[in-house]
Structure formats: C-alpha cells, structure tokens
Short mmCIF file of C-alpha atoms and ligand atoms in Angstrom, two decimals:
data_model
loop_
_atom_site.label_atom_id
_atom_site.label_comp_id
_atom_site.label_asym_id
_atom_site.label_seq_id
_atom_site.Cartn_x
_atom_site.Cartn_y
_atom_site.Cartn_z
CA MET A 293 10.12 178.84 40.84
CA ALA A 294 6.57 179.89 39.90
CA SER A 295 5.67 180.50 43.54
CA ASP A 296 8.84 182.51 44.12
CA MET A 297 8.11 184.64 41.10
CA SER A 298 4.50 185.29 42.01
CA SER A 299 5.36 187.52 44.96
CA LEU A 300 7.20 190.05 42.83
CA LEU A 301 6.16 189.36 39.27
CA ALA A 302 2.49 188.55 39.88
CA GLU A 303 2.66 186.19 36.91
CA ASP A 304 -0.35 184.09 37.82
CA ARG A 305 -2.70 186.68 39.28
CA PRO A 306 -5.76 187.36 37.10
CA SER A 307 -4.79 191.02 36.75
CA ALA A 308 -1.36 190.12 35.32
CA ALA A 309 -2.49 190.19 31.68
CA ALA A 310 -4.18 193.56 32.16
CA ALA A 311 -1.11 194.91 33.93
CA LYS A 312 1.08 193.70 31.09
CA ALA A 313 -1.15 195.34 28.47
CA ALA A 314 -1.09 198.57 30.48
CA ARG A 315 2.72 198.47 30.65
CA ARG A 316 2.96 197.92 26.89
CA LYS A 317 0.62 200.83 26.25
CA ALA A 318 2.60 203.08 28.59
CA GLU A 319 5.84 202.06 26.85
CA THR A 320 4.41 202.95 23.40
CA ALA A 321 3.19 206.30 24.76
CA ALA A 322 6.66 206.99 26.21
CA PHE A 323 8.26 206.04 22.87
CA ALA A 324 5.87 208.34 20.98
CA GLU A 325 6.59 211.26 23.29
CA ALA A 326 10.38 210.71 23.17
CA VAL A 327 10.42 210.44 19.35
CA LEU A 328 8.21 213.47 18.69
CA GLU A 329 10.13 215.55 21.21
CA GLY A 330 13.55 214.24 20.13
CA LEU A 331 12.94 214.83 16.40
CA SER A 332 11.72 218.38 17.10
CA ARG A 333 14.81 219.32 19.10
CA ARG A 334 18.25 220.40 17.74
CA PRO A 335 20.41 218.43 17.67
CA ARG A 336 17.83 215.72 17.08
CA SER A 337 18.03 212.67 19.32
CA ILE A 338 16.13 209.56 20.43
CA PRO A 339 17.04 207.96 23.79
CA SER A 340 19.06 204.75 23.43
CA ARG A 341 16.79 202.71 25.66
CA PHE A 342 14.29 202.51 22.79
CA LEU A 343 16.80 200.52 20.71
CA TYR A 344 15.84 197.37 22.60
CA ASP A 345 12.52 196.15 21.25
CA ALA A 346 12.39 192.43 20.36
CA ALA A 347 14.18 192.95 17.02
CA GLY A 348 16.75 195.33 18.55
CA SER A 349 17.50 192.95 21.41
CA ALA A 350 18.06 190.10 18.96
CA LEU A 351 20.41 192.33 16.92
CA PHE A 352 22.30 193.33 20.07
CA GLU A 353 22.71 189.63 20.86
CA ASP A 354 24.29 189.29 17.37
CA ILE A 355 26.61 192.25 18.12
CA THR A 356 27.94 190.49 21.23
CA LYS A 357 29.15 187.63 18.99
CA LEU A 358 31.04 189.84 16.53
CA GLU A 359 34.82 189.58 16.28
CA GLU A 360 35.10 193.40 16.47
CA TYR A 361 32.87 193.70 19.55
CA TYR A 362 35.28 192.79 22.36
CA PRO A 363 33.33 193.88 25.52
CA THR A 364 31.16 190.76 25.99
CA ARG A 365 33.98 188.36 25.17
CA VAL A 366 36.54 190.07 27.41
CA GLU A 367 34.20 190.60 30.35
CA THR A 368 33.21 186.91 30.22
CA ALA A 369 36.90 185.94 30.14
CA LEU A 370 37.57 188.19 33.17
CA LEU A 371 34.80 186.44 35.12
CA GLU A 372 36.19 183.06 34.10
CA ALA A 373 39.75 183.95 35.05
CA PHE A 374 39.07 185.92 38.25
CA GLY A 375 35.72 184.56 39.49
CA LYS A 376 37.28 182.86 42.48
CA GLU A 377 39.37 185.88 43.43
CA ILE A 378 36.38 188.19 42.97
CA ALA A 379 34.29 185.95 45.25
CA GLU A 380 37.04 186.05 47.91
CA CYS A 381 37.13 189.85 47.77
CA VAL A 382 33.33 190.07 47.88
CA GLY A 383 33.04 187.88 50.99
CA ASP A 384 29.80 186.31 52.26
CA THR A 385 26.88 186.98 49.93
CA ASP A 386 23.29 185.77 50.35
CA ILE A 387 21.63 187.81 47.63
CA LEU A 388 22.77 188.73 44.13
CA VAL A 389 20.89 191.69 42.60
CA GLU A 390 21.41 192.08 38.87
CA PHE A 391 20.64 195.37 37.12
CA GLY A 392 19.22 194.18 33.80
CA SER A 393 18.54 190.52 33.21
CA GLY A 394 21.97 189.82 31.75
CA SER A 395 23.18 187.36 29.16
CA GLY A 396 22.89 184.45 31.54
CA ARG A 397 26.42 183.26 30.80
CA LYS A 398 28.17 185.97 32.80
CA THR A 399 25.61 185.74 35.59
CA SER A 400 26.06 181.97 35.77
CA LEU A 401 29.82 182.33 36.09
CA LEU A 402 29.36 184.75 38.98
CA ILE A 403 26.72 182.59 40.68
CA ASP A 404 29.01 179.57 40.41
CA ALA A 405 31.81 181.54 42.07
CA LEU A 406 29.64 182.60 45.06
CA PRO A 407 29.23 179.52 47.29
CA GLY A 408 26.84 180.85 49.96
CA LEU A 409 24.39 182.52 47.55
CA ASP A 410 20.71 181.65 48.07
CA THR A 411 18.72 184.32 46.19
CA TYR A 412 19.08 185.90 42.76
CA ILE A 413 17.07 189.06 41.98
CA PRO A 414 17.23 190.30 38.37
CA ILE A 415 15.66 193.73 37.74
CA ASP A 416 14.55 194.54 34.18
CA VAL A 417 11.89 196.63 32.41
CA SER A 418 11.19 193.76 30.04
CA GLU A 419 8.98 191.14 31.65
CA ALA A 420 9.62 188.78 28.72
CA PHE A 421 13.41 188.90 29.24
CA LEU A 422 13.00 188.46 32.96
CA VAL A 423 10.88 185.35 32.63
CA GLU A 424 13.40 183.94 30.12
CA ALA A 425 16.42 184.74 32.30
CA ALA A 426 14.73 183.46 35.45
CA LYS A 427 13.86 180.16 33.80
CA ARG A 428 17.34 179.68 32.39
CA LEU A 429 19.11 180.50 35.64
CA SER A 430 16.91 178.47 37.96
CA GLY A 431 17.38 175.54 35.58
CA LYS A 432 21.15 175.92 35.72
CA HIS A 433 21.31 176.54 39.47
CA PRO A 434 18.87 174.29 41.29
CA GLY A 435 18.44 175.38 44.89
CA LEU A 436 18.82 179.05 44.00
CA THR A 437 15.71 181.13 44.70
CA VAL A 438 14.99 183.46 41.76
CA LYS A 439 12.88 186.56 42.46
CA PRO A 440 12.59 188.73 39.31
CA VAL A 441 11.52 192.36 39.68
CA VAL A 442 9.87 194.21 36.77
CA GLY A 443 11.06 197.79 36.81
CA ASP A 444 13.38 200.51 35.55
CA PHE A 445 16.52 199.89 37.58
CA THR A 446 17.58 203.53 37.32
CA ARG A 447 14.49 204.37 39.34
CA THR A 448 13.64 201.30 41.46
CA ARG A 449 14.38 202.50 45.01
CA THR A 450 13.62 199.41 47.10
CA LEU A 451 13.20 195.68 46.56
CA VAL A 452 9.75 194.89 47.90
CA GLY A 453 9.57 191.40 49.41
CA ALA A 454 13.31 190.70 49.08
CA PRO A 455 14.86 188.70 51.94
CA ARG A 456 17.40 190.16 54.38
CA GLY A 457 21.05 189.30 53.99
CA ALA A 458 24.38 190.41 52.55
CA ARG A 459 23.86 191.82 49.06
CA LEU A 460 26.05 192.02 45.98
CA GLY A 461 24.92 194.15 43.05
CA PHE A 462 25.97 193.19 39.50
CA PHE A 463 25.82 195.52 36.49
CA SER A 464 27.62 194.00 33.52
CA GLY A 465 28.37 194.80 29.89
CA SER A 466 29.40 198.43 30.47
CA THR A 467 25.72 199.33 30.20
CA ILE A 468 26.62 202.16 32.59
CA GLY A 469 28.46 203.64 29.58
CA ASN A 470 25.11 204.55 28.01
CA LEU A 471 24.61 207.07 30.82
CA THR A 472 26.13 210.55 30.98
CA HIS A 473 28.42 211.09 33.98
CA GLU A 474 25.63 212.89 35.76
CA ASP A 475 23.11 210.10 35.13
CA ALA A 476 25.70 207.44 36.01
CA LYS A 477 26.27 209.19 39.34
CA ALA A 478 22.50 209.26 39.99
CA PHE A 479 22.25 205.57 39.05
CA LEU A 480 25.12 204.65 41.41
CA ALA A 481 23.50 206.62 44.24
CA ASN A 482 20.15 204.93 43.60
CA ALA A 483 21.85 201.51 43.55
CA ALA A 484 23.49 202.33 46.90
CA HIS A 485 20.06 203.06 48.35
CA LEU A 486 18.51 199.94 46.81
CA LEU A 487 21.31 197.57 47.83
CA GLY A 488 21.69 199.08 51.29
CA LYS A 489 24.33 199.34 53.97
CA ASP A 490 27.37 197.02 53.75
CA SER A 491 26.59 195.91 50.21
CA ARG A 492 29.08 195.43 47.40
CA PHE A 493 28.75 196.22 43.72
CA LEU A 494 30.48 194.49 40.79
CA ILE A 495 30.37 196.64 37.63
CA GLY A 496 31.75 195.97 34.16
CA VAL A 497 33.18 199.14 32.60
CA ASP A 498 34.68 199.58 29.15
CA LEU A 499 38.14 201.16 29.11
CA LYS A 500 39.50 204.03 27.01
CA LYS A 501 41.62 202.66 24.18
CA SER A 502 42.99 203.12 20.67
CA LEU A 503 40.46 204.19 18.05
CA ASP A 504 41.69 201.36 15.81
CA ILE A 505 39.95 198.98 18.21
CA LEU A 506 37.14 201.23 19.43
CA ILE A 507 35.62 202.40 16.13
CA PRO A 508 35.23 198.94 14.48
CA ALA A 509 33.58 197.68 17.70
CA TYR A 510 30.77 200.17 16.95
CA ASP A 511 30.92 199.98 13.15
CA ASP A 512 31.55 196.34 12.22
CA ALA A 513 32.35 195.08 8.73
CA ASP A 514 29.16 193.00 8.45
CA GLY A 515 26.92 195.96 9.28
CA VAL A 516 25.27 194.29 12.26
CA THR A 517 25.68 197.42 14.42
CA ALA A 518 24.29 199.53 11.57
CA ALA A 519 21.25 197.24 11.40
CA PHE A 520 20.87 197.57 15.19
CA SER A 521 20.84 201.40 14.95
CA LEU A 522 18.56 201.52 11.90
CA ASN A 523 16.08 199.22 13.62
CA LEU A 524 15.19 202.24 15.77
CA LEU A 525 13.74 203.94 12.67
CA ALA A 526 12.03 200.69 11.64
CA ARG A 527 10.54 200.55 15.15
CA VAL A 528 9.17 204.08 14.65
CA ASN A 529 7.59 202.86 11.41
CA ARG A 530 6.09 199.79 13.13
CA GLU A 531 4.81 201.41 16.30
CA LEU A 532 4.30 205.08 15.49
CA ASP A 533 2.97 204.99 11.95
CA GLY A 534 6.26 206.37 10.61
CA ASP A 535 7.53 206.33 7.04
CA PHE A 536 11.32 206.39 7.48
CA ASP A 537 13.16 204.96 4.46
CA THR A 538 15.92 203.14 6.35
CA THR A 539 18.05 203.01 3.18
CA LYS A 540 18.21 206.82 3.25
CA PHE A 541 19.90 207.00 6.66
CA ALA A 542 23.41 205.85 7.57
CA HIS A 543 24.79 204.52 10.85
CA GLN A 544 27.74 206.68 11.98
CA ALA A 545 30.03 205.86 14.93
CA SER A 546 32.56 208.43 16.09
CA TYR A 547 34.65 209.07 19.20
CA ASN A 548 34.12 212.29 21.13
CA ALA A 549 37.47 212.65 22.93
CA ARG A 550 36.35 215.57 25.07
CA GLU A 551 33.44 213.56 26.51
CA GLY A 552 35.34 210.25 26.42
CA ARG A 553 32.60 208.45 24.56
CA ILE A 554 31.55 206.74 21.37
CA GLU A 555 28.62 208.60 19.83
CA ILE A 556 26.24 206.98 17.40
CA HIS A 557 24.20 208.99 14.95
CA LEU A 558 21.89 208.21 12.04
CA GLY A 559 22.75 210.62 9.23
CA SER A 560 20.29 211.58 6.49
CA LEU A 561 21.74 210.64 3.10
CA THR A 562 19.48 213.06 1.21
CA SER A 563 17.21 215.99 1.88
CA GLN A 564 13.92 214.35 2.81
CA THR A 565 10.71 214.69 4.81
CA VAL A 566 9.60 211.95 7.18
CA ARG A 567 6.16 211.57 8.77
CA VAL A 568 5.61 210.21 12.28
CA LEU A 569 2.18 210.06 13.94
CA GLY A 570 0.87 212.54 11.40
CA ARG A 571 3.67 215.06 11.95
CA SER A 572 6.30 216.03 9.35
CA PHE A 573 10.02 216.25 10.00
CA ALA A 574 12.24 217.76 7.30
CA PHE A 575 15.87 216.61 7.16
CA THR A 576 18.62 218.35 5.25
CA LYS A 577 21.25 216.14 3.64
CA GLY A 578 23.77 215.16 6.35
CA GLU A 579 21.49 216.11 9.26
CA ARG A 580 21.76 213.59 12.07
CA ILE A 581 19.75 211.92 14.82
CA HIS A 582 21.83 211.13 17.90
CA THR A 583 20.86 207.65 19.14
CA GLU A 584 23.55 206.48 21.55
CA ASN A 585 26.49 207.34 23.80
CA SER A 586 28.92 204.72 25.07
CA HIS A 587 31.22 206.28 27.68
CA LYS A 588 34.71 204.88 28.27
CA TYR A 589 36.61 205.22 31.56
CA SER A 590 40.14 204.63 32.80
CA VAL A 591 40.16 202.67 36.09
CA PRO A 592 40.85 205.77 38.24
CA GLU A 593 38.25 207.83 36.34
CA PHE A 594 35.53 205.31 37.10
CA GLN A 595 36.63 204.96 40.73
CA ALA A 596 36.40 208.75 41.11
CA LEU A 597 32.89 208.77 39.61
CA ALA A 598 31.74 205.92 41.90
CA ALA A 599 33.17 207.76 44.92
CA THR A 600 30.86 210.73 44.25
CA ALA A 601 27.94 208.34 44.89
CA GLY A 602 29.42 206.87 48.09
CA TRP A 603 31.12 203.78 46.64
CA ARG A 604 34.72 202.92 47.63
CA PRO A 605 36.94 200.82 45.37
CA VAL A 606 37.87 197.36 46.66
CA LYS A 607 39.67 196.13 43.56
CA ALA A 608 39.56 196.39 39.78
CA TRP A 609 40.44 193.59 37.36
CA THR A 610 41.51 194.19 33.74
CA ASP A 611 42.59 191.92 30.88
CA ALA A 612 46.18 191.79 29.57
CA GLU A 613 45.32 194.13 26.67
CA ASP A 614 43.52 196.67 28.88
CA LEU A 615 40.30 196.40 26.90
CA PHE A 616 37.78 196.07 29.73
CA SER A 617 37.54 196.39 33.52
CA LEU A 618 35.55 194.80 36.32
CA HIS A 619 35.21 197.01 39.40
CA LEU A 620 34.37 195.74 42.85
CA LEU A 621 33.03 198.55 45.05
CA ARG A 622 31.72 198.72 48.60
CA LEU A 623 29.59 201.31 50.32
CA ALA A 624 31.64 203.72 52.38
C1 LIG B 944 24.77 197.63 25.75
C2 LIG B 944 25.29 199.91 26.08
C3 LIG B 944 26.89 198.23 26.59
O1 LIG B 944 27.63 200.66 24.43
O2 LIG B 944 28.75 198.88 23.95
C4 LIG B 944 26.85 198.17 21.24
C5 LIG B 944 25.43 199.07 23.21
N1 LIG B 944 25.58 199.84 20.82
N2 LIG B 944 26.99 198.50 19.94
C6 LIG B 944 27.69 199.45 24.20
C7 LIG B 944 25.97 199.02 21.80
C8 LIG B 944 26.22 199.50 19.70
C9 LIG B 944 26.40 198.62 24.25
N3 LIG B 944 25.83 198.61 25.64
#
C-alpha cells in the first residue's frame, strides 16, 4: 500500500514532513481568522468544521455509539440490509471515491457489496485520519488498491493520478446536513465535476422527524454531545491562547423548523469577558455562539436539491421507522 499512497499522499518524500508542518500552520491560521471574525460578528458563530480536532473527533466517535444518536446505527443497518440491492442498482464500479475518510465499518460494508471494485480513494483534510482509514481498509480488503487524497472535498476539483473507470461516490453520515442548501448544492456540483460523466453517488441523508427523537440525538443524557460542542472553546484555549471558562457556557440544541435544521449554540451562562489572541470579547448573559447546523430532508426534498446540481435519483432506501435515508443518484 505504501507505494500506492506515495503517488497522492507523498508520505515518504523528504518534503512530506515540511508539507505537513505547513498544513498544520495554515490550519491554525484559518482557525484563528475564523474565530476572531466569528466572535466579532452578530450573531456570533464559529464554523462547524473546527469541531474536529483530535479531541473533537474522539468525542464524535463517542456520539456515534450513543443510544440517542440514531444516524450511524441506522445508516449502517441500511447498508447491511440493502447492500446487495444497492450494488445491483449501482452497476459495474471500478473506483469508489469517499468524501471524508469514513468510519471504516460503513465503507467496508459497501466495498464488500461491490464485487468488481479495484480502487478506493478516500478524500479527507486530515492526513492522520486518512492514513488510519487507508491502513484499516487495505488490511480488511486485500487486493483493493487504496489511494488516499489529502484535501478539502468541498473544493477538490479533480483526482490527480486516479485511474480511469466507472466511479461511485460515497458521502455517508448525513455530513451533507452540516451545509446550508446553497453550500450543499455547490458541493454536489463539485462532486459531479470530480466524479465525472456516468458516475453514481451514494449519499446518506438524515430525515425530518419528530422532535422527541431529534432533540435528544443532539442533546444526550450523558452530555457527550455537550462535551463535543464545548471542546471547540477548549480548542480555542489550547491553540489560540484563549481563556474560555467552559463551565460558563452551555450546549443548546434546538430545531429551526423554517430552515429544517437542528441548530447548536453555546450560550453564555453569565455576563463575562473572554480573551482570544490578545483580543477581548464581552458576552452578555444568554448571548450565544452558533457552532453547528444539521439539516434534515424528506426524500423528495433531497432529490430536488440534488437535481439542481445535475444529479438524478435512481433509488432511495429508508428504514422502517423513517429515521434515515440512503440516496443513489446518477449524473443526468
Ligand atoms: C457529522 C455532521 C453528521 O449533524 O449529526 C452530531 C455532527 N453534531 N452531534 C450531525 C453532530 C452533534 C453530525 N454530522
């Protein structure tokens, strides 16, 4: 696998360590800019992609195991139940392109269902996750060529060095829900360009549902989701010389029915002043920082959105309780 990875990941070139350090520095600079800008704006906000440092990623992994958090469990069950049927609808596939490096479990189920597959290309901003995922998957699927690509999959336009062949895209976990409709449309259009003519796309999308199920999924009894949100402030303290007192902010999950999304905020429990990179930010009691959106779609709503980016529905699979959907799309 090392030789396969070297073409795209440049793991063993002498400049790799320098490139990695440069990427880390650029990421910290981007975080600093986003935090200073986001805390200055009204309403205050910090983009959700910064939730996933090492600690945040580990906490998200814990979320996926919670009783209240159904998406991972139900999507995995859908792949288990319908993998064969999905593969039949997909048709011949040489190359699987995954947006994000995935949990491994869901990807493995899909790989197992696709008999003719010879190449797996995960795209992720985190080189560490990519190396991990690549190792795990090539171990589980000997004979499969793994070619990881380091990059922001919302912006990666082409897959340099990728082989020719029929492509299937895979974007699981309803990660697309983090994006506004406008950004989701842009992502889907970019994916169409990247995957190319005649490709297919399998996307996991969370469904609209009763608030009795939805709210606890984003505000669990054990406080794991709260810890995940508050880690963003702890990350500011660690990386940007911040002095947030994480006990003085509360995780708040609510449903915005007009936008069809869960919104997560961190609310200030007192009036307080916080310093970040030498700058002061005064919070009134109750003032909030918006940290996340998680959009929910009915099956026809998502199909309509995908159509605006050139994707036609092939089929959608849902569970018996209508909690989650898997959409197979093809380029028109
Ligand atoms: C990773 C974006 C799919 O929106 O359900 C879970 C993130 N945040 N609990 C989601 C998340 C809080 C998750 N996604």
